[in-house]
Tab-separated table of C-alpha atoms in Angstrom:
chain	number	residue	atom	x	y	z
A	18	MET	CA	88.408	94.965	113.175
A	19	LEU	CA	90.428	97.989	114.352
A	20	THR	CA	94.176	97.019	115.005
A	21	VAL	CA	96.502	99.546	115.685
A	22	THR	CA	98.265	99.707	112.287
A	23	LYS	CA	94.726	100.649	111.067
A	24	LEU	CA	95.244	103.849	113.364
A	25	ILE	CA	98.425	104.534	112.495
A	26	VAL	CA	97.716	104.789	108.749
A	27	ALA	CA	94.128	106.517	109.630
A	28	LEU	CA	96.706	109.041	111.353
A	29	LEU	CA	99.675	109.131	108.880
A	30	SER	CA	96.564	110.283	106.322
A	31	ILE	CA	95.627	113.160	108.496
A	32	PHE	CA	98.554	114.013	108.583
A	33	SER	CA	99.571	113.387	104.649
A	34	ILE	CA	96.666	115.826	103.614
A	35	ILE	CA	97.538	118.523	105.638
A	36	LEU	CA	101.169	118.436	104.054
A	37	LEU	CA	99.294	118.164	100.974
A	38	SER	CA	97.078	121.096	101.672
A	39	PHE	CA	100.246	123.578	102.709
A	40	THR	CA	101.285	123.080	99.063
A	41	PHE	CA	98.990	125.245	98.042
A	42	PHE	CA	100.482	128.041	99.849
A	43	ILE	CA	104.005	127.092	98.404
A	44	ASP	CA	105.953	128.204	95.309
A	45	GLN	CA	105.903	125.105	93.057
A	46	ASP	CA	109.226	125.843	91.958
A	47	SER	CA	110.497	126.234	95.576
A	48	GLU	CA	112.719	123.289	97.467
A	49	LEU	CA	110.553	123.271	99.892
A	50	TYR	CA	107.528	122.260	97.295
A	51	ARG	CA	109.732	119.264	96.356
A	52	LEU	CA	110.686	118.272	99.447
A	53	ILE	CA	107.218	117.948	100.817
A	54	HIS	CA	106.461	115.634	97.592
A	55	TYR	CA	109.313	113.261	98.422
A	56	TYR	CA	108.048	112.800	101.780
A	57	ASP	CA	104.384	112.464	100.360
A	58	PHE	CA	105.910	109.820	97.998
A	59	GLY	CA	107.156	108.249	100.972
A	60	LEU	CA	103.863	107.838	102.429
A	61	CYS	CA	102.212	106.890	99.482
A	62	MET	CA	104.603	103.565	99.679
A	63	ILE	CA	102.795	103.114	103.205
A	64	PHE	CA	99.581	103.275	101.623
A	65	LEU	CA	100.138	101.422	98.653
A	66	TYR	CA	101.905	98.537	101.338
A	67	ASP	CA	98.897	98.880	103.560
A	68	PHE	CA	96.100	98.280	100.315
A	69	PHE	CA	98.239	94.976	99.312
A	70	VAL	CA	98.071	93.982	102.973
A	71	GLN	CA	94.558	94.226	103.330
A	72	LEU	CA	93.868	92.820	99.710
A	73	TYR	CA	95.761	89.789	100.831
A	74	LYS	CA	94.134	89.413	103.834
A	75	ARG	CA	90.470	90.037	102.780
A	76	LYS	CA	88.136	86.923	102.419
A	77	LYS	CA	86.336	88.399	100.013
A	78	ARG	CA	89.006	90.198	98.024
A	79	TRP	CA	87.307	91.241	94.858
A	80	GLN	CA	84.176	92.765	97.470
A	81	TYR	CA	86.856	94.617	99.574
A	82	PHE	CA	88.388	96.093	95.742
A	83	TYR	CA	85.144	97.065	94.286
A	84	THR	CA	83.540	99.010	97.004
A	85	TYR	CA	86.351	101.108	98.404
A	86	GLY	CA	89.522	99.392	97.928
A	87	TRP	CA	90.020	100.907	94.192
A	88	LEU	CA	89.922	104.009	95.852
A	89	ASP	CA	92.786	103.011	98.536
A	90	LEU	CA	94.539	101.943	95.681
A	91	LEU	CA	94.258	105.272	93.776
A	92	SER	CA	95.080	107.514	96.533
A	93	SER	CA	98.392	105.885	97.177
A	94	LEU	CA	99.825	105.780	93.387
A	95	PRO	CA	102.147	109.165	93.723
A	96	VAL	CA	101.281	109.512	90.315
A	97	ILE	CA	97.786	110.542	90.533
A	98	ASP	CA	97.901	113.847	91.905
A	99	GLN	CA	93.894	113.973	92.116
A	100	PHE	CA	93.077	110.998	94.176
A	101	ARG	CA	95.405	112.002	97.313
A	102	TYR	CA	92.569	113.375	99.117
A	103	VAL	CA	90.509	110.518	98.487
A	104	ARG	CA	92.785	109.351	101.727
A	105	VAL	CA	89.958	111.018	103.724
A	106	LEU	CA	88.103	107.909	103.462
A	107	ARG	CA	90.496	105.687	105.593
A	108	ILE	CA	89.689	108.267	108.246
A	109	PHE	CA	86.128	107.785	107.821
A	110	ARG	CA	86.484	103.959	107.915
A	111	ILE	CA	88.565	103.642	110.800
A	112	LEU	CA	85.832	106.775	112.863
A	113	ARG	CA	83.456	104.146	112.010
A	114	ILE	CA	84.528	101.518	113.338
A	115	VAL	CA	85.706	103.496	116.534
A	116	LYS	CA	82.550	105.134	117.376
A	117	SER	CA	83.244	106.507	120.258
A	118	ILE	CA	86.564	108.183	122.467
A	119	ASN	CA	85.396	105.054	125.143
A	120	ARG	CA	85.918	102.361	122.795
A	121	LEU	CA	89.196	103.738	121.817
A	122	TYR	CA	90.285	103.929	125.135
A	123	LYS	CA	89.695	100.664	125.850
A	124	PHE	CA	91.377	99.584	122.849
A	125	ILE	CA	94.444	101.346	124.150
A	126	ILE	CA	94.446	99.967	126.993
A	127	THR	CA	94.007	96.089	125.743
A	128	ASN	CA	96.915	96.737	123.547
A	129	LYS	CA	99.143	98.960	125.319
A	130	LYS	CA	102.471	97.699	124.366
A	131	ALA	CA	101.487	97.382	120.820
A	132	SER	CA	99.593	100.854	120.725
A	133	LEU	CA	102.901	102.100	122.576
A	134	TYR	CA	105.126	100.896	119.560
A	135	GLY	CA	102.774	102.636	117.031
A	136	LEU	CA	102.683	105.607	118.759
A	137	ILE	CA	106.352	106.026	118.548
A	138	VAL	CA	106.715	104.714	115.423
A	139	PHE	CA	103.959	107.660	114.402
A	140	VAL	CA	105.594	110.244	116.514
A	141	SER	CA	109.013	110.101	115.027
A	142	THR	CA	107.771	109.805	111.208
A	143	ILE	CA	105.855	113.078	111.820
A	144	THR	CA	108.878	115.002	113.753
A	145	LEU	CA	111.369	113.452	111.113
A	146	ILE	CA	109.177	115.271	107.951
A	147	LEU	CA	108.389	118.375	109.982
A	148	SER	CA	112.173	118.776	111.326
A	149	SER	CA	113.442	118.412	108.021
A	150	THR	CA	110.745	120.946	106.205
A	151	PHE	CA	111.400	123.837	109.263
A	152	VAL	CA	115.067	123.261	108.464
A	153	LEU	CA	115.010	123.412	104.897
A	154	TYR	CA	112.299	126.780	105.431
A	155	ILE	CA	114.480	128.473	107.794
A	156	GLU	CA	118.322	127.614	106.799
A	157	LYS	CA	117.616	128.261	103.056
A	158	ASP	CA	119.037	131.617	102.846
A	159	VAL	CA	122.097	131.490	105.445
A	160	GLY	CA	123.078	127.910	105.632
A	161	ASN	CA	124.773	125.129	103.836
A	162	ILE	CA	120.922	123.232	103.797
A	163	GLN	CA	119.929	124.746	100.424
A	164	THR	CA	118.051	121.770	98.620
A	165	ALA	CA	115.098	119.129	99.639
A	166	GLU	CA	118.165	116.887	98.842
A	167	ASP	CA	120.358	118.484	101.255
A	168	ALA	CA	117.831	118.665	103.817
A	169	LEU	CA	116.630	114.601	103.344
A	170	TRP	CA	120.115	114.032	103.679
A	171	TRP	CA	121.051	116.165	107.106
A	172	SER	CA	117.554	114.355	108.412
A	173	TYR	CA	119.046	111.344	107.511
A	174	ILE	CA	121.988	111.765	109.117
A	175	THR	CA	120.921	113.527	112.605
A	176	ILE	CA	118.084	111.247	113.452
A	177	THR	CA	120.801	108.012	112.864
A	178	THR	CA	122.818	110.294	115.386
A	179	VAL	CA	125.726	109.921	112.527
A	180	GLY	CA	126.480	113.769	112.233
A	181	TYR	CA	129.131	113.742	109.345
A	182	GLY	CA	128.984	117.397	109.492
A	183	ASP	CA	128.690	118.337	105.797
A	184	TYR	CA	125.598	119.572	106.535
A	185	TYR	CA	124.174	121.543	109.502
A	186	PRO	CA	122.121	124.398	110.586
A	187	VAL	CA	123.658	127.754	111.780
A	188	THR	CA	120.680	129.648	112.858
A	189	ASN	CA	119.475	128.920	116.882
A	190	PRO	CA	116.048	127.816	115.665
A	191	GLY	CA	117.544	125.343	113.245
A	192	LYS	CA	119.738	123.668	116.006
A	193	LEU	CA	116.742	123.695	118.610
A	194	VAL	CA	115.082	121.429	115.772
A	195	ALA	CA	117.908	119.477	114.830
A	196	SER	CA	118.703	118.691	118.886
A	197	ILE	CA	114.566	117.657	118.580
A	198	LEU	CA	115.380	115.338	115.834
A	199	ILE	CA	118.363	113.851	117.649
A	200	LEU	CA	116.355	112.722	120.725
A	201	ASN	CA	113.655	111.465	118.506
A	202	GLY	CA	116.668	109.393	116.950
A	203	ILE	CA	117.385	108.513	120.157
A	204	ALA	CA	114.171	107.474	121.152
A	205	ILE	CA	113.351	105.265	117.817
A	206	PHE	CA	116.363	103.057	118.355
A	207	GLY	CA	115.699	102.581	121.843
A	208	THR	CA	112.076	101.710	121.121
A	209	ILE	CA	113.845	98.877	117.879
A	210	VAL	CA	116.148	97.473	120.400
A	211	SER	CA	112.751	96.958	122.617
A	212	TYR	CA	110.610	95.744	120.406
A	213	ILE	CA	113.259	93.060	119.052
A	214	THR	CA	114.304	91.920	123.218
A	215	ASP	CA	110.471	91.600	123.300
A	216	LYS	CA	109.826	89.480	120.251
A	217	VAL	CA	112.943	87.478	120.955
A	218	ASN	CA	111.192	86.942	124.493
A	219	THR	CA	108.323	86.011	123.009
A	220	ILE	CA	109.550	83.224	120.814
A	221	LYS	CA	111.512	81.588	123.704
A	222	LYS	CA	108.709	81.262	126.117
A	223	ARG	CA	106.593	79.368	123.052
A	224	SER	CA	109.957	77.314	122.549
A	225	SER	CA	109.730	76.409	126.308
A	226	ILE	CA	106.074	75.656	126.450
A	227	GLY	CA	106.659	73.579	123.607
A	228	GLU	CA	108.699	71.727	124.993
C-alpha cells in the first residue's frame, strides 16, 4: 500500500545514494567528507526508524523480514558501509507500487494535505543538507566555517533563525545560500504550526461529533 511516508523515504533513499556517490570524489580526510557522513548517519536513523515501523505494522513480520526486511535493516545501519546502496531496493519497491505517473498523481490529489506536508519536510531536509555542504565547501578557506561541526552548528542556528553570529558566511555565494536556508526555516516552522493547528481542529471535530 502506497503512503506519503513511503514516498518520502524512497525520495530520501535516492538522495542518500547520490550523497554517498559524491563521497567517491572527495578526500576522505577532508571536513566535507566528514560532514556528508554526519548527514548520512542522520538519514540512517530515519531509515532504521522506518524499518521498525514497517516491521511493527506487518501482520506477517517474519515473512517481511526474511524477504527484504533484513536488507532494509542492513542498509540502515550506519556502521555497515557496504550495504548502504541496498537502499535502492526501497526505491524499486515504491516504483512497483506506483506503476504509473497517473496513479501517483491520483494518490497525491487524494492526499493533498499529507502530500504537501511530506513534500515540505523532504525539500527542507534536502535544503538543510545541501546548504551546509555548499557553505563549508565555499567558506572553508576564507571564512570562519572551517570544520564539519562548524557547518552543522551554523546550519542549525540559521534554519532556526536564531543567528548567534559566531559563525557566518563572508562570501556572496555563501550569503545567498544562508538566505535560502533562512527562508527554509521560516517555511518549516510555518508548516509545523499549520500541522499542529490542523491536528487540534481534527480532534475538536471528533470530540464535538462524539458529544
